[in-house]
CSV table of C-alpha atoms in Angstrom, one decimal:
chain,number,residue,atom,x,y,z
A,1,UNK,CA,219.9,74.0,126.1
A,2,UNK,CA,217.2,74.7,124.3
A,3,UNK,CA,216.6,74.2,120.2
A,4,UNK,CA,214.3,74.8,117.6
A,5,UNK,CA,212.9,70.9,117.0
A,6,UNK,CA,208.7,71.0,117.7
A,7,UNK,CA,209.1,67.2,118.7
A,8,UNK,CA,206.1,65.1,117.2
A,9,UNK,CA,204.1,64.2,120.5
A,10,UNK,CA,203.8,60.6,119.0
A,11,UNK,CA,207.8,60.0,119.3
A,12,UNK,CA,209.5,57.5,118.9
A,13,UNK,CA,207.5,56.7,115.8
A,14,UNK,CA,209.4,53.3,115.2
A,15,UNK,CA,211.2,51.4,118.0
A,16,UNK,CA,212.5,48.1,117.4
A,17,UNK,CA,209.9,45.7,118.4
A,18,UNK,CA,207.9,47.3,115.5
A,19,UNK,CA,209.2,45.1,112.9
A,20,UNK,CA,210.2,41.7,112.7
A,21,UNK,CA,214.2,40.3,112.0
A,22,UNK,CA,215.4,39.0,108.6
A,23,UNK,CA,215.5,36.0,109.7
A,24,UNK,CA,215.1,33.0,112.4
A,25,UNK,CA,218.3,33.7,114.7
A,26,UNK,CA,218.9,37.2,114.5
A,27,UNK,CA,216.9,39.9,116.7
A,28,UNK,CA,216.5,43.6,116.0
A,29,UNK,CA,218.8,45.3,118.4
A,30,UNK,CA,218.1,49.2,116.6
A,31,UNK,CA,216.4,51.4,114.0
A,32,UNK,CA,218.6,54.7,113.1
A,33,UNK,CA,218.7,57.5,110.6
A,34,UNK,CA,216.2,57.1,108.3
A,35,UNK,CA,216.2,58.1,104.4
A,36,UNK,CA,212.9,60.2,103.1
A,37,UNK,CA,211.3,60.5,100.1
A,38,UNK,CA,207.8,61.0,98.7
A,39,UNK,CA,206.8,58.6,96.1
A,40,UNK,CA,203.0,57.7,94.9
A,41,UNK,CA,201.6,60.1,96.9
A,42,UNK,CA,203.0,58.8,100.7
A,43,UNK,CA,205.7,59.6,102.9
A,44,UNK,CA,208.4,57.2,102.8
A,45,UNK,CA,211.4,56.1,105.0
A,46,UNK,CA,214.1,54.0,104.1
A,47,UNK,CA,215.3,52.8,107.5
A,48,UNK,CA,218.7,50.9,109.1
A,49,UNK,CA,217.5,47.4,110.4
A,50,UNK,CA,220.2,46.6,112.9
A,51,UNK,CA,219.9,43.3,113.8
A,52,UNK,CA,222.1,41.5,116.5
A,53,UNK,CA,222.5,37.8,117.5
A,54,UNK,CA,221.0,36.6,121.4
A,55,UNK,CA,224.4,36.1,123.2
A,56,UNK,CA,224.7,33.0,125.5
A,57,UNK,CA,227.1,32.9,128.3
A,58,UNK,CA,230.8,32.2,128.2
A,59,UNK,CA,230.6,33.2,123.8
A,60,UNK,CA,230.2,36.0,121.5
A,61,UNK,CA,227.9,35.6,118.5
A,62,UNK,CA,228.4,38.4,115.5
A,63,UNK,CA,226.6,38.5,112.6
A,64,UNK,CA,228.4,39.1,108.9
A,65,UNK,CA,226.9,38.5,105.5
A,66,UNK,CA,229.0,36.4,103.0
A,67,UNK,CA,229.7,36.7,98.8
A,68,UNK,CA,226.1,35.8,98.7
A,69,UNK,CA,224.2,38.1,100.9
A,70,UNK,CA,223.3,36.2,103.2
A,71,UNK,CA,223.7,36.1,106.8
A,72,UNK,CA,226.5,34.0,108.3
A,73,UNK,CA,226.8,33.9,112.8
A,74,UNK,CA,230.6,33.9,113.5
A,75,UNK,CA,230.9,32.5,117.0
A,76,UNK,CA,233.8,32.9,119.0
A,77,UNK,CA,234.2,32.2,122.6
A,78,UNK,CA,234.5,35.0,125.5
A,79,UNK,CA,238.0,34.2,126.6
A,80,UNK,CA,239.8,33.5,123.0
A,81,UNK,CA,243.2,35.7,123.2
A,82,UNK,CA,242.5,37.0,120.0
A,83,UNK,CA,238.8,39.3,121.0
A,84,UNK,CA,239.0,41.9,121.7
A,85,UNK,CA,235.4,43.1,123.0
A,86,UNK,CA,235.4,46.7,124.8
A,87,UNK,CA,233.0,48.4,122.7
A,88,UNK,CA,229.2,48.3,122.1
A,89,UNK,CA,229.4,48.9,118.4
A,90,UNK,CA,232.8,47.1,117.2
A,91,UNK,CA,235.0,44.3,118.4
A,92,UNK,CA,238.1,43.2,117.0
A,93,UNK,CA,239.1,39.3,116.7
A,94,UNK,CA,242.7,38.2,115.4
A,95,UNK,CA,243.6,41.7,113.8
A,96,UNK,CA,240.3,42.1,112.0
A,97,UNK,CA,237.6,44.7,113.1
A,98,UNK,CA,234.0,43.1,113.0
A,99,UNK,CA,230.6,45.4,113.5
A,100,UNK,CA,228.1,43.5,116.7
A,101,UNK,CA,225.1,44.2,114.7
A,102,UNK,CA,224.9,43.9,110.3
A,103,UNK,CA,222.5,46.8,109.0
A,104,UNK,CA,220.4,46.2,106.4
A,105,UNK,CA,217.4,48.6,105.0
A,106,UNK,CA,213.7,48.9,105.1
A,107,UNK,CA,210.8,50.9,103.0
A,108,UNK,CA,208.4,52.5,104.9
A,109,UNK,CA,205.1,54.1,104.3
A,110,UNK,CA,203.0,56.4,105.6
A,111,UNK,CA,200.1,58.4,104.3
A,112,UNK,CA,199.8,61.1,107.6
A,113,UNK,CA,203.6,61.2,108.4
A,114,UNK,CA,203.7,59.5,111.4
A,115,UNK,CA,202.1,56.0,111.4
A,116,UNK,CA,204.0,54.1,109.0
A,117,UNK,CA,203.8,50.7,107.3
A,118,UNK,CA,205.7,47.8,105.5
A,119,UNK,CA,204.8,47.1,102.2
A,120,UNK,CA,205.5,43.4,100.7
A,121,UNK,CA,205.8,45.2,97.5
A,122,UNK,CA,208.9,46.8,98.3
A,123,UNK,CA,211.5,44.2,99.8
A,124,UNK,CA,214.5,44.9,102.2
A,125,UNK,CA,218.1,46.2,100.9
A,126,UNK,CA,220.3,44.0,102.0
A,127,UNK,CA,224.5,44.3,101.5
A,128,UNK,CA,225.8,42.7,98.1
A,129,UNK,CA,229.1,41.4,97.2
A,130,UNK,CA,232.8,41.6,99.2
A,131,UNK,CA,232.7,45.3,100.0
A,132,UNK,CA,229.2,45.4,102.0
A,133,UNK,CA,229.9,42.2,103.7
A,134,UNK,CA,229.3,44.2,107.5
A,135,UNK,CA,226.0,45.6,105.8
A,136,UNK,CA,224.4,48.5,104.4
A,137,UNK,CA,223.9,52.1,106.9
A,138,UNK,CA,222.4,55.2,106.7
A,139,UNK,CA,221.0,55.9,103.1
A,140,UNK,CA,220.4,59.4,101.9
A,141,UNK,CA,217.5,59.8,99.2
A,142,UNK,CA,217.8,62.4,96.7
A,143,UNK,CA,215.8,62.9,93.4
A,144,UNK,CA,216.8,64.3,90.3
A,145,UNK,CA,213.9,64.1,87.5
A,146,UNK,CA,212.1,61.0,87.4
A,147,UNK,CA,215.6,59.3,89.1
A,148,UNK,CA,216.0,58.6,92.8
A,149,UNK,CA,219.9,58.5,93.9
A,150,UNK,CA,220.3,56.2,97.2
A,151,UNK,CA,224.0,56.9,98.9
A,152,UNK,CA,224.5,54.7,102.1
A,153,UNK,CA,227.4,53.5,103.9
A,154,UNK,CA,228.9,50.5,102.4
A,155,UNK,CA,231.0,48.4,105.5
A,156,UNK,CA,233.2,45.5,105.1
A,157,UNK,CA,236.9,44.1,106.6
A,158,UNK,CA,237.9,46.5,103.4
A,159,UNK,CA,236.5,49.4,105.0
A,160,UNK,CA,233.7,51.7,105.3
A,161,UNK,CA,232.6,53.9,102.1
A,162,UNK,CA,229.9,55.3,100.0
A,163,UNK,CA,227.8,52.8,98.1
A,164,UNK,CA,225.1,54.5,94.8
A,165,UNK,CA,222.6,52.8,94.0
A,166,UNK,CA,219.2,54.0,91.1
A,167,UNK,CA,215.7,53.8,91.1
A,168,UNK,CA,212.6,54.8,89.4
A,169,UNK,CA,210.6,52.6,90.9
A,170,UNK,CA,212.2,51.5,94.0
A,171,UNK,CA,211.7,47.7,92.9
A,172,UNK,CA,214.3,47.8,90.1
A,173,UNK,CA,217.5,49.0,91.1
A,174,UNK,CA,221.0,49.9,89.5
A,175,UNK,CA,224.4,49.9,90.9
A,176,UNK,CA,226.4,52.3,90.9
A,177,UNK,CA,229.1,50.4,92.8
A,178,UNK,CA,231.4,51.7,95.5
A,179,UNK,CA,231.2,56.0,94.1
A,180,UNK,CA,233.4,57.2,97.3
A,181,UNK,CA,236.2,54.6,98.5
A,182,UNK,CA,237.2,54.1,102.0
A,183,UNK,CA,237.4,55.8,104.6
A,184,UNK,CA,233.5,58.0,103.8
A,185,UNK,CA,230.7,58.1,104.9
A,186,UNK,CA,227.7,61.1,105.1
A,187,UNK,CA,227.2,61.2,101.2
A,188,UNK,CA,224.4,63.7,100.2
A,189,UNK,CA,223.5,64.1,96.3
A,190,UNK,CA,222.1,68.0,95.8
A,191,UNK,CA,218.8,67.3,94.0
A,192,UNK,CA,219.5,69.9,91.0
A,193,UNK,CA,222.0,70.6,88.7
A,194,UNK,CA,223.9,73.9,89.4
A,195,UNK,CA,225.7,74.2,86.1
A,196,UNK,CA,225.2,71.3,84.1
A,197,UNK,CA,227.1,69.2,87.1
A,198,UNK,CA,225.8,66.9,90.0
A,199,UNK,CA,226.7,68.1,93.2
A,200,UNK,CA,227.5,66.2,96.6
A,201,UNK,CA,228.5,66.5,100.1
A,202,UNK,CA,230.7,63.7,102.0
A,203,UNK,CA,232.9,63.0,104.7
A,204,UNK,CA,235.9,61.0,104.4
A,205,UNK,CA,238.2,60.8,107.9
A,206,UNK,CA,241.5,60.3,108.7
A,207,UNK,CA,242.9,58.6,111.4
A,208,UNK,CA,246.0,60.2,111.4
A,209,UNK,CA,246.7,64.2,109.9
A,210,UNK,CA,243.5,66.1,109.5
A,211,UNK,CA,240.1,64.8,111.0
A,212,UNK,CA,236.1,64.4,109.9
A,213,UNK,CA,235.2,67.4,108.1
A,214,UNK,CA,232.5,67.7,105.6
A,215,UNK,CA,233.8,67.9,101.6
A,216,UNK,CA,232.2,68.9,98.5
A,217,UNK,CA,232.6,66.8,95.1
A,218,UNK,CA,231.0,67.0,91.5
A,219,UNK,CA,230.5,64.7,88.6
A,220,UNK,CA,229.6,65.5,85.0
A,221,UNK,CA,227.5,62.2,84.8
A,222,UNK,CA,226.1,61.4,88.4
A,223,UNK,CA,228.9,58.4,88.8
A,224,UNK,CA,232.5,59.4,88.8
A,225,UNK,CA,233.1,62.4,91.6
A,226,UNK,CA,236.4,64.6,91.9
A,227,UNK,CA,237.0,67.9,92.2
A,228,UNK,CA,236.8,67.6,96.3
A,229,UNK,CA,237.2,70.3,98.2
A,230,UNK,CA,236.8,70.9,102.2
A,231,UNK,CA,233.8,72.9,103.0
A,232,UNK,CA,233.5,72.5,107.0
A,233,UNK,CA,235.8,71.6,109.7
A,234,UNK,CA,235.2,70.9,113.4
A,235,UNK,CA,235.5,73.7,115.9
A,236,UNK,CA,237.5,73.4,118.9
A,237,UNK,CA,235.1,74.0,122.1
A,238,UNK,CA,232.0,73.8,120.8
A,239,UNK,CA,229.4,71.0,120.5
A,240,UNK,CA,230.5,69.9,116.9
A,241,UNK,CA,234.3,69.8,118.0
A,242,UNK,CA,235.1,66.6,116.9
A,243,UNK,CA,233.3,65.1,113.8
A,244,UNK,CA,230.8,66.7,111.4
A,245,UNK,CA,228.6,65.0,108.8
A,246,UNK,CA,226.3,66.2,106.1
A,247,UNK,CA,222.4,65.2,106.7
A,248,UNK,CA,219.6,64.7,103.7
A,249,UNK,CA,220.2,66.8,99.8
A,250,UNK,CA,220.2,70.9,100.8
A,251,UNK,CA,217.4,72.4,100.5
A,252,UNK,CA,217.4,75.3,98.2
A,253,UNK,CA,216.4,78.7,99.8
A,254,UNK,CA,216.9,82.5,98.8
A,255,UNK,CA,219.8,82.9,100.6
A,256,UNK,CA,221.7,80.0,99.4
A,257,UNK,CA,222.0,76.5,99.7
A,258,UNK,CA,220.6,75.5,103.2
A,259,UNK,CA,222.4,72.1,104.4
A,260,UNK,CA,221.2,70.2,107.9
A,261,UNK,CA,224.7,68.8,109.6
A,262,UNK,CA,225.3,66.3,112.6
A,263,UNK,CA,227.8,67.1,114.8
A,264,UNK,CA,229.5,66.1,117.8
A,265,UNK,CA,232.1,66.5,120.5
A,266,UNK,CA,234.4,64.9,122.4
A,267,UNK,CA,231.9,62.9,124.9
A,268,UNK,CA,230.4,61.2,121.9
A,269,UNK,CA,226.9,64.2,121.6
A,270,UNK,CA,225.3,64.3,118.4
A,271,UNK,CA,223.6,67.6,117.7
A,272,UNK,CA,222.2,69.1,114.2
A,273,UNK,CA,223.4,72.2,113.3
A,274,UNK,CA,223.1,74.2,109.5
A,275,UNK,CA,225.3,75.7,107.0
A,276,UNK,CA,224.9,78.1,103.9
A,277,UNK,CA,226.1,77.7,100.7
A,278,UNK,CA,226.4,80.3,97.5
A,279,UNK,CA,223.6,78.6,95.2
A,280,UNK,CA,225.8,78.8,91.9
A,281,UNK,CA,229.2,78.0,94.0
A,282,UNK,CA,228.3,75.9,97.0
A,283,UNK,CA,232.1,75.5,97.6
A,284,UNK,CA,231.3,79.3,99.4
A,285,UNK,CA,230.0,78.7,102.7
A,286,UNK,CA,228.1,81.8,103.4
A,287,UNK,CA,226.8,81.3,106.9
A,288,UNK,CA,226.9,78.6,109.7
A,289,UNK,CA,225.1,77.8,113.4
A,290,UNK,CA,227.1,78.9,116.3
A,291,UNK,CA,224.9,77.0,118.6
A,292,UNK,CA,222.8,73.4,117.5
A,293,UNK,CA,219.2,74.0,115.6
A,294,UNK,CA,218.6,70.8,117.7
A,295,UNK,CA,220.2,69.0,120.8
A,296,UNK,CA,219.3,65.2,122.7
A,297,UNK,CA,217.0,66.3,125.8
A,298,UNK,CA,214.4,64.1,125.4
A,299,UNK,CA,214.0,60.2,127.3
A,300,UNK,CA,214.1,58.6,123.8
A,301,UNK,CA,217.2,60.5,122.7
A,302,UNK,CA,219.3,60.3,125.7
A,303,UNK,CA,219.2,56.7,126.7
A,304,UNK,CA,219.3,53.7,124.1
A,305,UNK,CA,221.8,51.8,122.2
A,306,UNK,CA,223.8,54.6,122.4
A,307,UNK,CA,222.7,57.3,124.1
A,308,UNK,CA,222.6,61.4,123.7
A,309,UNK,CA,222.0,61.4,119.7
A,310,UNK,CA,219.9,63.2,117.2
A,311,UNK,CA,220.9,62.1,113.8
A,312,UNK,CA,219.4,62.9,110.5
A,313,UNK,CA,219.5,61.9,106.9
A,314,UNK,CA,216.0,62.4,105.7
A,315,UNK,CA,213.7,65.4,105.8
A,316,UNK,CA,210.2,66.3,103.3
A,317,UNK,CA,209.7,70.3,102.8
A,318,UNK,CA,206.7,72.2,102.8
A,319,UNK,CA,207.0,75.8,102.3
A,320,UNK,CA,208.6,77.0,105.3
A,321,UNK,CA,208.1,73.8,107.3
A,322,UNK,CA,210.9,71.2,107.3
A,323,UNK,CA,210.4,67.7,108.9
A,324,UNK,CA,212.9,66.2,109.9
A,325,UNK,CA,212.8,62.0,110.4
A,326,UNK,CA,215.9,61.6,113.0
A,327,UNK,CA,217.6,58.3,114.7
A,328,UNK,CA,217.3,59.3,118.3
A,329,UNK,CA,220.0,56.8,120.2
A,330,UNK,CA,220.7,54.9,117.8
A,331,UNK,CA,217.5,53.2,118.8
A,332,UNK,CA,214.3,54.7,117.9
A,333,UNK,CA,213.3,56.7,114.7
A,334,UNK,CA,211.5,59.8,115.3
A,335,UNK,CA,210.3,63.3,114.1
A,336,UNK,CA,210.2,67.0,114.4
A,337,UNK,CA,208.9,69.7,112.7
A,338,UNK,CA,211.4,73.3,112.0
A,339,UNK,CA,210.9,76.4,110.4
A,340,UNK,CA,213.4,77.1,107.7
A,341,UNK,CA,213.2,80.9,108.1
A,342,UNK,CA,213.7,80.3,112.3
A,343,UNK,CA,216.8,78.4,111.1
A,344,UNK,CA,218.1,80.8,108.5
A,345,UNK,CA,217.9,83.4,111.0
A,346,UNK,CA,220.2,81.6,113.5
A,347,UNK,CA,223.2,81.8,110.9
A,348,UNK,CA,226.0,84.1,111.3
């Protein structure tokens, strides 16, 4: 199948031997979905540090961060009773789910786009407090003003939701707390008012009745969200037929609100596909992709940590050209280049 992606011929543009762990102990196992913003005059990406522990034979090491932040190894052997250890990504030991890796976050700069640096100026985001014990995942960036709004998945044994934090100079920052509780994820923060009210997609699941289907939520002060309603739902048969997600803020267009999604069906394949929304009622979806504005065919996005993925939550625009920063299987970070017109004419 082909998509609309230009590819940037320097992919992957981070893998993880690129940077180096937290800490003596740990190893960098993945770097996924980056957050993008511009700020003094660069490119930046805010980017999930997975980091792993080197197993030894006969026991399992996990990594967890306690009350303090820090990073605590919880070692259990191989043939306790009570692991349960069939998955990659999550195990499960006396009743409690546990994640193999703890996520923390990275800043990133780049003047050209694609080679991009650390800066000692800007420290990692690591997981505070009870409710971001299992670490911090996937932040979206969006700016309003002078004000940049991170959203990022917030996982502990309580669950997995939507932690906010504020910047204006991304070395001070403000909490906003947990703004979406258990079970969300896929929070994007529209980067203008429409109607004197804040705007957001998410995507809370259900394990039982309904499924993972993008919602829409506003807030009169950029902090306390209601008013949800349930924009998209999966489709039955095609390649976003079992969960859906909202990328990076939507870009504002003549036509409407344009919003990037992840997608994927039953065998576990992440596509991106886009949606339209009325730009003074975005609960109106006006148009949506029948078939994926981008699809895993390359090397780097079909074989990794966990293969056939393309997964955004960052993008910069320019005119008609959008880039998009991706996690490509759940391993690399990467980048391609779309036209915003190519994709509003593939809505229906």
């Amino acid at each position: 199948m082909t998509d609309l992606a230009q590819r940037f011929p320097e992919n992957p543009l981070l893998l993880p031997k690129d940077l180096r762990p937290s800490r003596d102990g740990l190893q960098i196992i993945s770097l996924l979905n980056p957050g993008v913003f511009r700020y003094d005059g660069k490119i930046w990406l805010i980017v999930r540090v997975a980091e792993g522990v080197a197993q030894k034979e006969g026991v399992l090491f996990f990594p967890a961060l306690n009350a303090t932040g820090n990073t605590e190894i919880i070692e259990v052997p191989l043939n306790d009773p009570d692991l349960i250890a069939t998955d990659a990504r999550v195990i499960s030991y006396k009743g409690l789910d546990y994640l193999t890796t703890v996520s923390h976050l990275r800043l990133l700069y780049s003047d050209d786009g694609i080679r991009f640096y650390e800066s000692t100026d800007y420290p990692p985001i690591f997981g505070k407090g009870y409710l971001e014990r299992f670490g911090v995942e996937d932040c979206r960036v969006s700016q309003i003003g002078d004000t940049y709004y991170l959203t990022y998945t917030a996982v502990s044994d309580s669950g997995v939701g939507v932690g906010l934090q504020t910047t204006k100079n991304w070395q001070q920052f403000e909490t906003g707390g947990m703004m979406l509780p258990p079970h969300n994820k896929d929070c994007a923060i529209f980067e203008e008012k429409i109607g004197e009210k804040f705007y957001c997609l998410h995507r809370p699941s259900s394990k039982e009745i309904g499924g993972n289907y993008i919602w829409l939520a506003e807030s009169s002060d950029g902090r306390q969200w209601g008013n949800h309603q349930c924009l998209v739902k999966t489709r039955p048969g095609l390649w976003d037929s079992a969960r859906v997600g909202a990328g990076a803020a939507p870009i504002r267009t003549e036509r409407g609100w344009l919003s990037i999604y992840h997608g994927a069906n039953v065998e576990h394949r992440y596509c991106l596909g886009a949606f339209l929304m009325d730009l003074n009622d975005p609960s109106k979806i006006l148009a949506r992709t029948t078939t994926p504005i981008m699809v895993p065919t390359e090397a780097y996005e079909l074989s990794g940590f966990f293969g056939y993925v393309v997964f955004t939550n960052g993008h910069i625009v320019d005119g008609d050209r959008l880039t998009i920063y991706y996690g490509a299987a759940d391993e690399f970070v990467c980048g391609a280049h779309f036209s915003i017109r190519e994709i509003l004419n593939l809505l229906t």
